[in-house]
Amino acid sequence: MNQQEKMHDIIGVGVGPFNLSLAALLDEIDEVDSLFFEQNDKFDWHPGMLIEGTKMQVPFIADLVTMADPTNKYSFLNYISKNERMYQFYFLQRLDIPRREYNDYCQWAAHQLPSCQFSHRVIDVQHIKDNEEYFNVAVLNLKTDETNVFKTRNLIMGTGSVPVMPKSFKGLPDEDVFHTADFLSYQDGCRNAKSVTVVGSGQSAAETFRELLKEQRDCGFRLDWITRSPGFASMEESKLSLEHFSPDYVNYFYQLPQEKKDEIFATQGLYYKGISNHTINDIYNLLYEYSVGQEELDAGLQVLSEVKDIQPKADGSGYELTCFHWQKKEEFKHESDKVIVATGYKPYVPDFVHQLEDFIEWDEEGRYKVEEDYRLKKKQPASNEIYVHSGISHTHGVGSTNLGLSVHRNKVIINHLLGREVYPLPKKSIFQSFTV
Ligand SMILES: Cc1cc2nc3c(=O)[nH]c(=O)nc-3n(C[C@H](O)[C@H](O)[C@H](O)COP(=O)(O)OP(=O)(O)OC[C@H]3O[C@@H](n4cnc5c(N)ncnc54)[C@H](O)[C@@H]3O)c2cc1C
């Protein structure tokens, strides 16, 4: 282990869109010495779900910098301009850019940011009290296998989320039973299968089903979609509902008592978990087209049914799914060669954060406590802060993973880090009021 002597102002763990936005904004601020470590060898935003035709669920204005400073060189429009696509983008007349383009834009920005170091995994963090207080951050270089220890006054956690797979679906061959997060890696295998089943009914499930439905007739596989939900519910996308993803709602939500927050958050699933209307329309239109002149479609959509277990068939020809219709209380079996599991993501809090238990305050549910300005609550006063982007739904609510709030959050963090108002914050940014 090599101890580096230089003291940084802030070190970022993970380079997803949230920390990349912070890196881009800090690039303009000379007085802050920042470093960001990402374990992947390049910026890549949910690569398994960069399906052609999928688009961002926020307008391109929610890029890395525009909401703080539209003149910043890392803006999406500057990316378009530098790539000489201004007229094509102008004639496209869309706010909701392709997901693949958002990824390409972020890669373009990341390439220009010397503070972002890829193929580096943060493996440990210790709070040190010498003459000076600071964090020691142990970072494994995945290319050289060397570990360096960096000193920093502050940390920012941007470790995002990881796919969730029910225990009973695990231990089967990855290429046959896999999470939507790996869809593009295993899509080819689906083309050669006799039957494919998608389990779950969020946006990722719908996008995967739509993509498979487009190919199904050419490839000849049977396609099924099973969900335990009572229906394929649409996401709440009206303009006034979208105002829940605003600084005003975050501020209102933050002030509520924790029990109230937990109660409210549990009722807000359709703000972020449902399926976009346009995706449901695409699927319905395809099903309608395919049904013309057909007695029966080679596709099934089954609601109210939980997949409890997946087992390989005795003759080795695919898998048997044990399903349970929870309203009729009836078990049934379903067979499929491939099963694509769309059971969502959970926030990723690395173990080394849990090991800072003497430094950080935790609630009764084992979640860290977070100050309004995104600093973890400390047990004792210290001159160092750990800011967080991830795992804050319980404190900051439904917009915690929404990209439309990323720049706002980074403005709050930068103002605190520098101890002055670098970016003025809006007093009221939406039409409705959440508080009196
Ligand atoms: C398929 C999909 C589409 C989405 N589309 C939208 C959308 O259109 N609009 C919207 O508002 N939201 C969307 N979201 C939600 C949200 O914006 C994304 O999940 C977003 O990627 C979150 O960004 P992040 O920076 O917090 O984390 P992530 O993008 O998850 O990035 C975290 C990074 O941290 C790295 N990391 C973790 N631990 C370490 C470590 N110890 N050392 C080094 N690196 C580490 C990981 O490798 C990863 O690259 C989508 C989510 C998914 C899954």
XYZ file of C-alpha atoms and ligand atoms in Angstrom:
489
model
C 0.000 0.000 0.000
C 1.377 3.359 -1.009
C 0.362 6.300 1.162
C -0.051 9.471 -0.922
C 0.826 12.644 0.995
C -1.221 15.167 -0.992
C -4.421 16.308 0.769
C -7.479 16.539 -1.508
C -10.560 18.603 -0.732
C -13.004 15.944 -1.857
C -12.829 12.374 -3.160
C -15.784 10.830 -4.970
C -16.632 7.132 -4.840
C -18.234 5.985 -8.107
C -18.717 7.849 -11.370
C -22.346 7.519 -12.362
C -24.320 10.531 -13.623
C -24.592 12.115 -10.137
C -20.872 12.229 -9.343
C -20.007 12.951 -12.977
C -22.170 16.062 -12.720
C -20.287 17.100 -9.565
C -16.936 16.447 -11.274
C -18.020 18.587 -14.249
C -19.184 21.474 -12.044
C -16.034 21.332 -9.869
C -13.848 21.371 -12.985
C -14.693 25.079 -13.272
C -13.841 25.828 -9.632
C -10.035 26.049 -9.290
C -9.949 26.323 -5.488
C -11.302 22.767 -5.043
C -8.954 19.816 -5.508
C -11.153 16.825 -6.362
C -10.667 13.203 -7.429
C -13.341 10.695 -8.443
C -12.767 6.931 -8.598
C -14.835 4.515 -10.704
C -14.287 0.765 -10.732
C -15.476 0.288 -14.337
C -12.910 0.917 -17.065
C -15.041 3.682 -18.584
C -18.242 5.609 -17.925
C -21.105 3.333 -18.919
C -24.692 4.047 -17.910
C -26.711 0.831 -17.395
C -25.084 -0.694 -20.516
C -27.331 -3.797 -20.478
C -30.382 -1.576 -20.973
C -29.105 0.748 -23.720
C -31.689 -0.733 -26.075
C -32.103 1.115 -29.355
C -35.306 3.157 -29.218
C -35.285 3.661 -25.447
C -35.228 7.269 -24.335
C -34.513 9.349 -21.278
C -37.340 9.864 -18.820
C -36.167 13.408 -18.160
C -35.639 16.249 -20.674
C -32.049 16.745 -21.918
C -31.957 19.952 -19.825
C -31.303 17.589 -16.889
C -27.778 17.104 -18.228
C -24.642 17.294 -16.091
C -24.478 21.075 -15.694
C -27.193 23.154 -17.402
C -29.444 23.636 -14.374
C -26.487 25.219 -12.543
C -24.896 27.037 -15.464
C -26.164 26.766 -19.058
C -22.873 28.266 -20.310
C -20.786 25.438 -18.806
C -18.702 23.669 -21.497
C -19.991 20.247 -20.364
C -23.579 21.013 -21.363
C -25.496 18.643 -23.624
C -25.914 21.374 -26.226
C -22.145 21.907 -26.326
C -21.730 18.147 -26.848
C -24.198 18.359 -29.753
C -22.378 21.375 -31.160
C -18.887 19.834 -30.838
C -20.169 16.712 -32.586
C -21.611 18.860 -35.395
C -25.136 17.558 -34.952
C -26.863 20.860 -34.183
C -29.168 20.851 -37.212
C -30.094 17.192 -36.860
C -30.916 17.807 -33.181
C -32.868 20.941 -34.077
C -34.990 19.078 -36.623
C -35.427 16.140 -34.250
C -37.509 18.489 -32.055
C -37.336 16.312 -28.972
C -36.547 16.951 -25.323
C -36.372 13.230 -24.482
C -33.092 12.190 -26.092
C -32.209 8.526 -26.758
C -30.719 6.755 -23.753
C -27.736 5.739 -25.910
C -27.076 9.378 -26.701
C -27.158 10.359 -23.001
C -24.526 7.685 -22.361
C -22.395 8.923 -25.272
C -22.709 12.511 -23.964
C -21.614 11.465 -20.457
C -18.662 9.532 -21.937
C -17.700 12.653 -23.904
C -17.705 14.698 -20.680
C -15.893 12.013 -18.643
C -13.055 11.834 -21.225
C -12.335 15.513 -20.678
C -12.333 15.377 -16.884
C -8.876 14.583 -15.456
C -10.419 14.278 -11.965
C -12.306 11.098 -13.030
C -10.137 7.991 -12.748
C -11.513 4.731 -14.128
C -10.537 1.114 -13.286
C -10.094 2.242 -9.662
C -12.153 0.655 -6.879
C -12.412 2.295 -3.465
C -11.968 -0.575 -1.020
C -11.711 1.134 2.346
C -12.177 4.456 4.109
C -10.814 5.358 7.560
C -11.339 8.560 9.498
C -7.977 9.751 10.858
C -7.426 12.135 13.745
C -3.787 13.348 13.727
C -2.751 16.960 14.014
C -5.283 17.335 11.269
C -8.513 15.389 10.687
C -9.017 13.700 7.310
C -10.064 10.470 5.592
C -7.677 7.859 4.291
C -9.185 6.331 1.152
C -7.720 3.013 -0.031
C -8.069 2.599 -3.785
C -7.287 -0.542 -5.754
C -6.022 0.063 -9.279
C -7.728 -2.773 -11.149
C -5.215 -2.586 -14.015
C -2.016 -2.817 -11.937
C -3.423 -4.512 -8.795
C -1.706 -1.802 -6.732
C -3.419 -0.140 -3.778
C -2.842 3.532 -3.069
C -4.103 5.399 -0.024
C -5.317 8.950 -0.706
C -5.925 11.687 1.861
C -9.036 13.831 1.641
C -10.915 16.279 3.829
C -14.284 15.208 2.478
C -15.947 12.349 0.637
C -18.889 12.095 -1.737
C -20.594 8.735 -2.163
C -22.089 8.194 -5.641
C -22.280 4.423 -5.652
C -25.806 4.265 -7.092
C -27.715 1.012 -7.018
C -27.308 -2.669 -7.838
C -29.759 -5.116 -9.472
C -31.961 -7.156 -7.132
C -32.723 -10.810 -7.888
C -34.941 -12.952 -5.579
C -32.989 -15.696 -3.787
C -35.093 -18.457 -5.343
C -34.020 -17.345 -8.871
C -30.294 -17.495 -8.118
C -27.767 -20.225 -8.890
C -29.097 -20.958 -12.407
C -27.002 -20.425 -15.566
C -26.565 -16.651 -16.112
C -27.329 -16.885 -19.816
C -30.732 -18.528 -19.133
C -32.041 -16.730 -16.054
C -30.797 -13.170 -15.857
C -31.678 -9.658 -14.651
C -32.776 -6.986 -17.146
C -29.519 -5.185 -16.220
C -27.781 -7.848 -18.397
C -30.355 -7.901 -21.175
C -28.166 -6.763 -24.083
C -25.405 -9.241 -23.130
C -27.800 -12.192 -23.390
C -30.277 -10.965 -26.012
C -28.727 -13.153 -28.723
C -29.496 -16.283 -26.699
C -33.176 -15.262 -26.602
C -33.261 -15.087 -30.401
C -32.402 -18.808 -30.575
C -34.725 -19.890 -27.741
C -38.120 -21.567 -28.107
C -39.661 -19.539 -25.316
C -38.809 -16.413 -23.321
C -40.518 -15.062 -20.191
C -40.170 -11.618 -18.635
C -40.999 -11.386 -14.907
C -41.996 -8.014 -13.360
C -43.867 -4.955 -14.594
C -41.736 -1.824 -14.233
C -40.223 0.271 -17.011
C -37.268 -2.124 -17.542
C -39.631 -5.105 -17.861
C -41.757 -3.221 -20.379
C -38.771 -2.099 -22.470
C -37.412 -5.654 -22.527
C -40.811 -7.117 -23.464
C -41.257 -4.527 -26.224
C -37.819 -5.299 -27.677
C -38.484 -9.050 -27.616
C -41.956 -8.558 -29.069
C -40.442 -6.719 -32.042
C -38.189 -9.727 -32.800
C -40.517 -12.506 -31.757
C -42.160 -13.247 -35.096
C -38.868 -13.344 -37.037
C -37.157 -15.464 -34.400
C -40.147 -17.711 -33.685
C -40.038 -17.882 -29.892
C -43.068 -17.864 -27.598
C -43.066 -14.727 -25.419
C -44.661 -14.341 -21.972
C -44.867 -11.508 -19.483
C -45.780 -12.363 -15.884
C -46.262 -9.966 -12.992
C -47.636 -10.246 -9.485
C -49.051 -6.704 -9.800
C -52.785 -6.379 -10.416
C -52.058 -4.635 -13.724
C -49.417 -3.173 -16.041
C -49.700 0.220 -14.356
C -48.615 3.438 -16.040
C -46.198 5.810 -14.444
C -47.706 9.036 -13.093
C -46.422 11.446 -15.759
C -48.727 14.472 -15.651
C -46.905 17.784 -15.427
C -48.242 18.598 -11.959
C -47.255 15.124 -10.713
C -43.765 15.652 -12.108
C -43.449 18.644 -9.777
C -42.743 16.072 -7.049
C -39.271 15.872 -8.613
C -38.480 19.449 -7.660
C -36.322 21.108 -4.974
C -39.575 22.372 -3.383
C -40.911 18.862 -2.806
C -37.528 17.627 -1.535
C -37.438 20.525 0.964
C -41.004 19.822 2.097
C -40.435 16.063 2.410
C -37.171 16.492 4.305
C -38.900 18.411 7.140
C -41.418 15.617 7.859
C -40.924 13.192 10.769
C -39.252 9.936 9.696
C -42.394 7.771 10.290
C -44.416 10.102 8.067
C -41.721 10.000 5.374
C -41.733 6.192 5.351
C -45.523 6.138 5.175
C -45.669 8.635 2.266
C -42.794 7.128 0.283
C -44.512 3.724 0.363
C -47.512 5.234 -1.470
C -45.506 6.952 -4.226
C -44.495 3.925 -6.304
C -46.234 5.104 -9.471
C -44.166 8.289 -9.596
C -41.105 6.223 -10.449
C -41.961 2.498 -10.653
C -44.711 2.278 -13.269
C -44.401 2.033 -17.043
C -44.180 5.097 -19.300
C -47.325 5.627 -21.340
C -45.422 5.654 -24.623
C -43.930 2.213 -23.883
C -47.361 0.752 -23.086
C -48.701 2.290 -26.308
C -45.873 0.764 -28.365
C -46.534 -2.663 -26.844
C -50.285 -2.438 -27.354
C -49.858 -1.293 -30.958
C -47.507 -4.200 -31.696
C -49.890 -6.721 -30.103
C -52.764 -5.259 -32.115
C -50.813 -5.426 -35.405
C -49.736 -9.011 -34.718
C -53.279 -10.084 -33.891
C -54.624 -9.105 -37.316
C -55.784 -12.307 -39.043
C -54.442 -14.498 -36.198
C -56.573 -16.827 -34.088
C -54.141 -16.728 -31.222
C -51.020 -14.728 -30.456
C -47.824 -16.495 -29.487
C -47.512 -14.042 -26.609
C -49.096 -13.946 -23.159
C -49.519 -11.224 -20.533
C -50.328 -12.622 -17.087
C -51.098 -10.370 -14.116
C -51.823 -11.157 -10.430
C -49.295 -13.979 -10.515
C -46.133 -14.199 -8.460
C -43.266 -16.360 -9.721
C -42.211 -18.204 -6.568
C -39.512 -20.500 -7.875
C -37.562 -21.429 -10.999
C -36.161 -24.943 -11.445
C -34.431 -26.623 -14.399
C -36.692 -29.216 -16.072
C -35.675 -32.833 -15.530
C -35.070 -33.423 -19.264
C -32.791 -30.353 -19.433
C -35.090 -28.531 -21.881
C -35.524 -25.184 -20.147
C -37.075 -24.214 -16.831
C -40.257 -24.732 -14.861
C -41.603 -21.669 -13.063
C -43.845 -22.185 -10.056
C -46.348 -19.344 -10.062
C -49.070 -18.316 -7.635
C -52.236 -16.411 -8.540
C -52.604 -14.552 -5.250
C -56.225 -13.444 -5.716
C -57.528 -16.912 -6.674
C -54.979 -18.562 -4.367
C -54.079 -21.027 -7.106
C -50.637 -22.381 -7.972
C -49.757 -23.042 -11.603
C -46.685 -24.026 -13.608
C -45.176 -22.242 -16.562
C -42.298 -23.394 -18.788
C -39.689 -21.260 -20.492
C -36.201 -21.604 -22.034
C -35.128 -18.138 -20.888
C -36.327 -16.076 -17.936
C -35.605 -12.361 -17.720
C -36.008 -11.013 -14.227
C -37.101 -7.368 -13.936
C -37.198 -7.119 -10.158
C -35.521 -3.733 -9.843
C -32.532 -2.266 -8.051
C -31.551 -1.400 -4.495
C -29.234 1.351 -3.250
C -25.632 0.237 -2.916
C -23.926 1.241 0.326
C -20.415 -0.283 0.399
C -19.323 -2.201 3.514
C -16.667 0.372 4.344
C -19.437 2.911 4.988
C -21.058 0.517 7.474
C -17.659 0.117 9.122
C -17.572 3.855 9.843
C -20.146 3.170 12.571
C -18.327 5.281 15.161
C -18.371 8.256 12.812
C -21.901 8.096 11.351
C -25.367 8.066 12.942
C -27.769 5.268 11.916
C -31.532 4.971 12.426
C -33.397 1.978 13.949
C -33.861 0.505 10.445
C -30.075 0.442 9.904
C -30.161 3.377 7.462
C -27.740 6.263 7.773
C -29.104 9.627 8.890
C -28.665 12.449 6.395
C -28.611 16.225 6.924
C -30.741 18.404 4.669
C -27.651 19.407 2.666
C -26.747 15.756 1.902
C -24.067 15.269 4.588
C -24.188 12.125 6.657
C -25.054 12.935 10.266
C -21.974 12.511 12.451
C -21.842 11.109 15.967
C -19.334 13.740 17.090
C -18.267 17.050 15.595
C -15.506 16.667 12.997
C -14.237 19.027 10.332
C -14.756 16.383 7.632
C -17.946 15.521 5.760
C -19.291 12.533 3.864
C -21.785 13.789 1.287
C -24.167 11.237 -0.257
C -26.022 10.854 -3.535
C -27.097 7.252 -2.996
C -29.378 5.582 -0.460
C -31.244 8.755 0.536
C -34.857 7.978 -0.444
C -35.768 7.550 3.222
C -34.610 11.099 4.017
C -35.026 13.074 0.768
C -37.868 11.164 -0.864
C -39.096 10.040 -4.219
C -36.766 12.218 -6.326
C -33.567 10.825 -4.830
C -32.531 8.897 -7.953
C -34.118 11.302 -10.442
C -31.578 12.870 -12.788
C -33.597 16.088 -12.859
C -32.476 16.742 -9.275
C -28.831 15.816 -9.710
C -27.517 19.298 -10.536
C -29.625 20.915 -7.815
C -28.180 18.487 -5.265
C -24.658 19.202 -6.491
C -25.284 22.941 -6.158
C -26.269 22.403 -2.498
C -23.178 20.249 -1.929
C -20.803 22.722 -3.605
C -22.228 25.645 -1.615
C -21.642 23.724 1.614
C -18.186 22.512 0.579
C -17.019 26.029 -0.243
C -18.866 27.687 2.649
C -20.404 30.319 0.390
C -23.226 30.675 -2.121
C -21.469 29.668 -5.345
C -24.867 28.803 -6.822
C -27.983 30.655 -5.628
C -30.809 28.234 -4.836
C -34.393 28.888 -5.954
C -36.901 29.916 -3.255
C -39.844 28.578 -5.269
C -39.376 26.619 -8.479
C -42.813 25.109 -9.188
C -46.448 26.250 -9.413
C -48.022 24.195 -6.620
C -47.325 24.454 -2.895
C -46.638 21.426 -0.750
C -46.550 23.336 2.505
C -48.624 26.170 3.974
C -32.176 1.229 -16.854
C -32.338 2.494 -16.052
C -32.755 3.667 -16.678
C -32.919 4.831 -15.938
N -33.355 5.940 -16.590
C -33.536 7.084 -15.887
C -34.022 8.269 -16.553
O -34.273 8.260 -17.763
N -34.196 9.386 -15.804
C -33.938 9.409 -14.454
O -34.123 10.439 -13.824
N -33.467 8.309 -13.812
C -33.270 7.152 -14.492
N -32.802 6.036 -13.841
C -32.520 6.144 -12.379
C -31.143 6.814 -12.059
O -30.999 8.008 -12.688
C -29.992 5.952 -12.442
O -30.038 4.790 -11.679
C -28.588 6.620 -12.292
O -27.663 5.803 -12.947
C -28.159 6.863 -10.867
O -26.891 7.482 -10.935
P -25.780 7.350 -9.812
O -24.675 8.263 -10.216
O -26.397 7.572 -8.494
O -25.346 5.837 -9.787
P -24.942 4.754 -10.864
O -25.263 5.187 -12.230
O -25.514 3.476 -10.366
O -23.353 4.710 -10.740
C -22.695 4.306 -9.570
C -21.279 3.950 -9.954
O -20.525 3.734 -8.781
C -19.562 2.730 -9.072
N -19.062 2.187 -7.807
C -19.778 1.557 -6.824
N -18.977 1.226 -5.798
C -17.729 1.655 -6.120
C -16.479 1.605 -5.459
N -16.346 1.064 -4.246
N -15.402 2.138 -6.078
C -15.520 2.696 -7.300
N -16.685 2.766 -7.985
C -17.778 2.263 -7.390
C -20.343 1.755 -9.925
O -19.457 0.947 -10.685
C -21.184 2.678 -10.783
O -20.586 2.980 -12.013
C -32.648 4.856 -14.544
C -32.245 3.685 -13.913
C -32.095 2.514 -14.648
C -31.686 1.263 -13.934
